[in-house]
Coordinates of C-alpha atoms in Angstrom, one line a residue:
X130 CA 3.4 27.6 -22.1
X131 CA 1.9 24.5 -20.6
X132 CA 3.5 22.3 -23.3
X133 CA 6.8 24.0 -22.8
X134 CA 6.7 23.4 -19.1
X135 CA 5.6 19.8 -19.5
X136 CA 8.3 19.1 -22.1
X137 CA 10.9 20.5 -19.9
X138 CA 9.6 18.4 -17.0
X139 CA 9.7 15.3 -19.1
X140 CA 13.3 16.1 -20.1
X141 CA 14.3 16.5 -16.5
X142 CA 12.5 13.2 -15.7
X143 CA 14.7 11.4 -18.3
X144 CA 17.8 12.9 -16.6
X145 CA 16.7 11.6 -13.2
X146 CA 16.3 8.1 -14.6
X147 CA 20.1 7.9 -14.9
X148 CA 20.7 9.5 -11.5
X149 CA 20.6 7.8 -8.1
X150 CA 17.2 7.2 -6.6
X151 CA 16.2 6.6 -3.1
X152 CA 15.4 4.0 -0.4
X153 CA 14.4 4.0 3.3
X154 CA 17.4 4.9 5.4
X155 CA 15.7 4.2 8.7
X156 CA 12.4 3.7 10.4
X157 CA 11.5 4.9 13.9
X158 CA 8.8 3.2 15.8
X159 CA 7.6 4.8 19.1
X160 CA 11.0 6.5 19.4
X161 CA 13.2 3.6 18.6
X162 CA 15.2 3.8 15.3
X163 CA 16.1 0.9 13.1
X164 CA 18.7 1.4 10.3
X165 CA 18.1 0.1 6.8
X166 CA 20.5 -1.2 4.2
X167 CA 21.5 0.4 0.9
X168 CA 20.4 -1.5 -2.2
X169 CA 22.1 -4.9 -2.6
X170 CA 23.6 -4.8 0.9
X171 CA 22.2 -6.9 3.8
X172 CA 25.0 -6.4 6.3
X173 CA 22.8 -4.5 8.8
X174 CA 20.3 -6.6 10.9
X175 CA 17.2 -4.7 10.0
X176 CA 13.4 -4.9 9.8
X177 CA 13.5 -3.0 6.5
X178 CA 13.4 -5.3 3.5
X179 CA 16.5 -4.7 1.3
X180 CA 16.0 -3.9 -2.4
X181 CA 18.4 -4.8 -5.2
X182 CA 18.5 -1.4 -6.8
X183 CA 17.1 2.1 -6.2
X184 CA 15.7 2.3 -9.8
X185 CA 12.0 3.0 -10.0
X186 CA 9.3 0.5 -10.8
X187 CA 7.3 1.7 -13.8
X188 CA 5.2 -1.4 -14.6
X189 CA 2.1 -1.8 -12.5
X190 CA 2.2 -5.6 -13.1
X191 CA 5.8 -6.0 -11.8
X192 CA 5.9 -8.3 -8.7
X193 CA 8.4 -5.9 -7.2
X194 CA 5.6 -3.4 -6.8
X195 CA 4.8 -5.2 -3.5
X196 CA 8.0 -4.2 -1.6
X197 CA 10.5 -2.7 -4.0
X198 CA 13.0 -3.9 -6.6
X199 CA 13.6 -7.7 -5.9
X200 CA 13.1 -7.0 -2.2
X201 CA 14.4 -9.7 0.2
X202 CA 12.8 -10.5 3.5
X203 CA 14.6 -8.8 6.4
X204 CA 16.2 -10.4 9.4
X205 CA 14.2 -8.7 12.1
X206 CA 10.6 -8.4 13.0
X207 CA 10.4 -5.5 15.4
X208 CA 7.7 -4.6 18.1
X209 CA 4.9 -2.1 17.6
X210 CA 1.3 -1.8 18.8
X211 CA -1.9 -0.5 17.4
X212 CA -1.7 3.2 17.4
X213 CA 2.1 3.3 17.3
X214 CA 3.8 6.2 15.5
X215 CA 6.0 5.1 12.6
X216 CA 8.4 7.6 10.9
X217 CA 10.3 6.8 7.7
X218 CA 13.4 8.7 6.5
X219 CA 14.5 8.3 2.9
X220 CA 17.9 8.8 1.4
X221 CA 19.9 8.3 -1.8
X222 CA 23.5 7.9 -2.8
X223 CA 23.7 11.6 -3.5
X224 CA 22.0 12.8 -0.3
X225 CA 18.3 13.0 0.7
X226 CA 15.3 12.1 -1.3
X227 CA 15.1 14.5 -4.2
X228 CA 11.8 14.0 -6.1
X229 CA 9.1 16.5 -5.1
X230 CA 6.0 15.7 -7.3
X231 CA 3.5 13.0 -6.4
X232 CA 1.7 11.3 -3.5
X233 CA 2.7 9.1 -0.6
X234 CA 0.7 6.0 0.3
X235 CA 0.9 3.7 3.3
X236 CA -0.4 0.1 3.2
X237 CA -0.2 -2.8 5.6
X238 CA -0.6 -6.6 5.2
X239 CA -0.8 -9.4 7.7
X240 CA 1.9 -12.0 7.3
X241 CA -0.6 -14.7 7.5
X242 CA 2.0 -17.5 7.6
X243 CA 2.9 -16.1 11.0
X244 CA 6.4 -15.1 10.1
X245 CA 7.3 -12.0 8.1
X246 CA 10.9 -13.1 7.6
X247 CA 9.6 -15.8 5.2
X248 CA 6.4 -14.2 3.9
X249 CA 5.9 -13.6 0.2
X250 CA 4.7 -10.0 -0.1
X251 CA 3.0 -10.7 -3.5
X252 CA 0.6 -12.9 -1.6
X253 CA -0.3 -10.2 0.9
X254 CA -3.8 -8.9 1.4
X255 CA -2.9 -5.2 1.5
X256 CA -5.0 -2.5 3.1
X257 CA -4.4 1.3 2.8
X258 CA -3.9 3.1 6.1
X259 CA -2.7 6.6 5.0
X260 CA -2.2 8.8 2.0
X261 CA -0.9 12.3 1.4
X262 CA -0.9 14.4 -1.8
X263 CA -0.9 18.1 -2.3
X264 CA -0.3 20.2 0.8
X265 CA -1.4 23.6 -0.4
X266 CA -4.8 22.9 -1.9
X267 CA -6.4 26.0 -0.5
X268 CA -4.4 28.4 -2.7
X269 CA -5.2 27.6 -6.3
X270 CA -2.7 30.3 -7.5
X271 CA 0.2 28.8 -5.6
X272 CA 2.8 26.5 -7.1
X273 CA 1.6 23.0 -6.1
X274 CA 3.5 21.5 -3.2
X275 CA 3.4 17.8 -2.4
X276 CA 3.9 15.9 0.9
X277 CA 6.9 14.1 -0.5
X278 CA 8.7 17.4 -1.0
X279 CA 9.4 17.5 2.7
X280 CA 11.6 14.4 2.4
X281 CA 14.2 16.2 0.4
X282 CA 15.7 17.9 3.5
X283 CA 15.9 14.7 5.5
X284 CA 12.5 15.1 7.3
X285 CA 10.6 11.9 8.0
X286 CA 7.2 11.0 6.9
X287 CA 5.2 10.0 10.0
X288 CA 2.1 7.8 10.1
X289 CA 0.4 5.6 12.7
X290 CA -0.6 2.0 13.0
X291 CA -4.5 1.8 13.0
X292 CA -6.0 1.7 16.4
X293 CA -7.6 -1.6 17.4
X294 CA -5.7 -3.6 14.8
X295 CA -5.6 -7.3 15.6
X296 CA -2.2 -8.5 16.9
X297 CA 0.2 -10.3 14.6
X298 CA 3.1 -9.9 12.3
X299 CA 2.6 -7.3 9.6
X300 CA 4.4 -5.6 6.7
X301 CA 4.0 -1.9 6.6
X302 CA 4.6 -0.5 3.1
X303 CA 5.5 3.1 2.5
X304 CA 5.3 4.1 -1.2
X305 CA 6.4 7.2 -3.0
X306 CA 4.9 7.8 -6.4
X307 CA 6.8 10.3 -8.6
X308 CA 4.5 11.9 -11.1
X309 CA 6.8 14.4 -12.9
X310 CA 6.7 12.2 -16.0
X311 CA 3.2 10.8 -15.6
X312 CA 1.7 12.8 -18.5
X313 CA 2.3 9.8 -20.6
X314 CA 1.4 6.2 -19.8
X315 CA 4.3 4.4 -18.1
X316 CA 5.8 7.7 -16.9
X317 CA 4.9 7.3 -13.2
X318 CA 7.6 6.0 -11.0
X319 CA 6.9 3.8 -7.9
X320 CA 9.2 3.5 -4.9
X321 CA 7.8 1.0 -2.3
X322 CA 9.5 -0.1 0.8
X323 CA 8.4 -2.7 3.4
X324 CA 9.2 -3.0 7.1
X325 CA 8.4 -6.0 9.2
X326 CA 6.4 -5.4 12.4
X327 CA 5.2 -7.6 15.3
X328 CA 2.1 -5.7 16.5
X329 CA 0.8 -6.4 20.0
X330 CA -2.5 -5.4 21.6
X331 CA -5.9 -6.7 22.6
X332 CA -7.7 -5.3 19.5
X333 CA -9.7 -7.6 17.2
X334 CA -9.8 -5.3 14.2
X335 CA -9.3 -6.3 10.6
X336 CA -9.5 -4.3 7.4
X337 CA -12.8 -4.1 5.7
X338 CA -11.2 -4.3 2.3
X339 CA -7.9 -5.5 0.8
X340 CA -6.0 -5.5 -2.5
X341 CA -3.0 -7.2 -4.0
X342 CA 0.4 -5.9 -5.3
X343 CA 0.6 -6.2 -8.2
X344 CA -3.1 -5.9 -9.0
X345 CA -4.1 -2.8 -7.1
X346 CA -3.0 -0.3 -9.8
X347 CA -3.5 0.2 -13.5
X348 CA -1.4 2.4 -15.8
X349 CA -4.5 4.2 -16.8
X350 CA -5.7 5.1 -13.3
X351 CA -6.4 8.8 -13.0
X352 CA -4.0 9.2 -10.1
X353 CA -1.2 7.5 -12.1
X354 CA -1.6 8.8 -15.6
X355 CA -2.0 12.5 -15.0
X356 CA -0.5 15.8 -16.2
X357 CA 0.5 17.5 -13.0
X358 CA 1.4 20.6 -15.0
X359 CA -2.1 21.3 -16.3
X360 CA -3.2 24.8 -15.3
X361 CA -5.5 24.6 -12.3
X362 CA -4.4 21.0 -11.5
X363 CA -5.8 19.3 -8.4
X364 CA -5.1 15.8 -7.1
X365 CA -8.0 14.0 -5.6
X366 CA -7.9 10.6 -7.3
X367 CA -5.3 8.7 -5.3
X368 CA -4.4 5.3 -6.8
X369 CA -5.6 2.2 -5.2
X370 CA -8.5 1.7 -2.7
X371 CA -9.7 4.2 -0.1
X372 CA -8.2 4.1 3.3
X373 CA -9.5 1.0 5.0
X374 CA -11.8 0.9 7.9
X375 CA -10.7 -1.4 10.8
X376 CA -13.8 -3.4 11.8
X377 CA -14.3 -6.2 14.4
X378 CA -13.3 -9.6 13.2
X379 CA -16.2 -11.9 12.6
X380 CA -15.5 -15.3 14.3
X381 CA -16.1 -18.4 12.3
X382 CA -18.9 -20.6 13.6
X383 CA -18.0 -24.2 14.5
X384 CA -18.5 -26.5 11.5
X385 CA -18.5 -23.7 9.0
X386 CA -17.1 -24.7 5.6
X387 CA -13.6 -23.3 5.7
X388 CA -13.0 -23.9 2.0
X389 CA -15.9 -21.7 1.2
X390 CA -14.6 -19.1 3.6
X391 CA -11.2 -19.1 1.9
X392 CA -13.0 -18.7 -1.5
X393 CA -15.0 -15.6 -0.5
X394 CA -11.9 -14.1 1.2
X395 CA -9.6 -14.5 -1.9
X396 CA -7.7 -11.3 -2.6
X397 CA -9.1 -11.0 -6.1
X398 CA -12.6 -11.0 -4.7
X399 CA -11.7 -8.7 -1.8
X400 CA -10.9 -6.0 -4.4
X401 CA -14.7 -5.6 -4.5
X402 CA -14.3 -3.5 -1.4
X403 CA -16.4 -4.5 1.6
X404 CA -18.7 -7.0 -0.2
X405 CA -17.1 -10.2 1.1
X406 CA -17.4 -8.8 4.7
X407 CA -21.1 -8.2 4.3
X408 CA -21.5 -11.5 2.6
X409 CA -19.8 -13.4 5.4
X410 CA -22.0 -11.6 8.0
X411 CA -25.1 -12.8 6.0
X412 CA -23.8 -16.4 5.6
X413 CA -22.6 -16.8 9.2
X414 CA -26.2 -16.5 10.5
X415 CA -26.9 -19.9 9.0
X416 CA -24.6 -22.8 9.5
X417 CA -24.1 -25.7 6.9
X418 CA -26.7 -27.7 8.7
X419 CA -29.5 -25.2 8.1
X420 CA -32.1 -26.3 5.5
X421 CA -31.7 -23.1 3.5
X422 CA -27.9 -22.8 3.7
X423 CA -27.2 -23.5 0.1
X424 CA -30.1 -21.3 -0.9
X425 CA -28.7 -18.4 1.1
X426 CA -25.2 -18.9 -0.3
X427 CA -26.6 -19.0 -3.9
X428 CA -28.6 -15.9 -3.4
X429 CA -25.7 -14.0 -2.0
X430 CA -23.4 -15.0 -4.8
X431 CA -25.9 -14.0 -7.3
X432 CA -26.6 -10.7 -5.6
X433 CA -23.0 -9.6 -5.3
X434 CA -21.2 -11.1 -8.3
X435 CA -23.6 -11.9 -11.1

């Protein structure tokens, strides 16, 4: 029976590939709503980056995995603050969002050039702030229900900006992952969308770990290559990193070697979770003028990477 159900599901997946898919219709931040544009249309002044097509991304190395299919920077950067409520409504050319199987993830990235209207999302240092999967995990005999299923009646998905986050311009990335065809490698469908925010507040918090898009996912990840129709199926292995902790920013000491700081902060290295943060805290206790500075740096590099 499982094979029959899975085969039917895969057939239905193929049908949906030729149908219209979805995009973010609007985003509401602390009660103020901003409209988005349909794919290929930038006529509305919006903070939501416009995608070229609503077709899914299926390759985890595709640069469009950052913000959606050939997403273009939006015209607006709109106000928010740490702790703000952000609600996303999805739509499609045939009505509301219609996939019902798979998780939702939320990421953010600082536009470290200071301007999200020109920022390249593939260079973002992304940190996860929220995720939602199955909503009825307590009843193993019930038909699995996913958080994204609530979007198909026009309901929003609501999340919050992390408390204490350092002020600045950020992208917030909502992603729907459709898993109805994920029993085979390459069958998962990714639908990311990015909105440009200018976050205010007096917090000094930064994420303890970041990843890159593309780079955060692999087609073999257990949360991506998975048979959701397996009897007794549960979903615990969300793709990507865990939800980031927001920790106090560590100030640079005067005279510290900024080139070395940039090296230990590189996104590829930061995928090693919180190790660069701990490394920096060790190194900062000794400035470049200290007699044992190079010895300390060498020991830390050997300890964490060799």
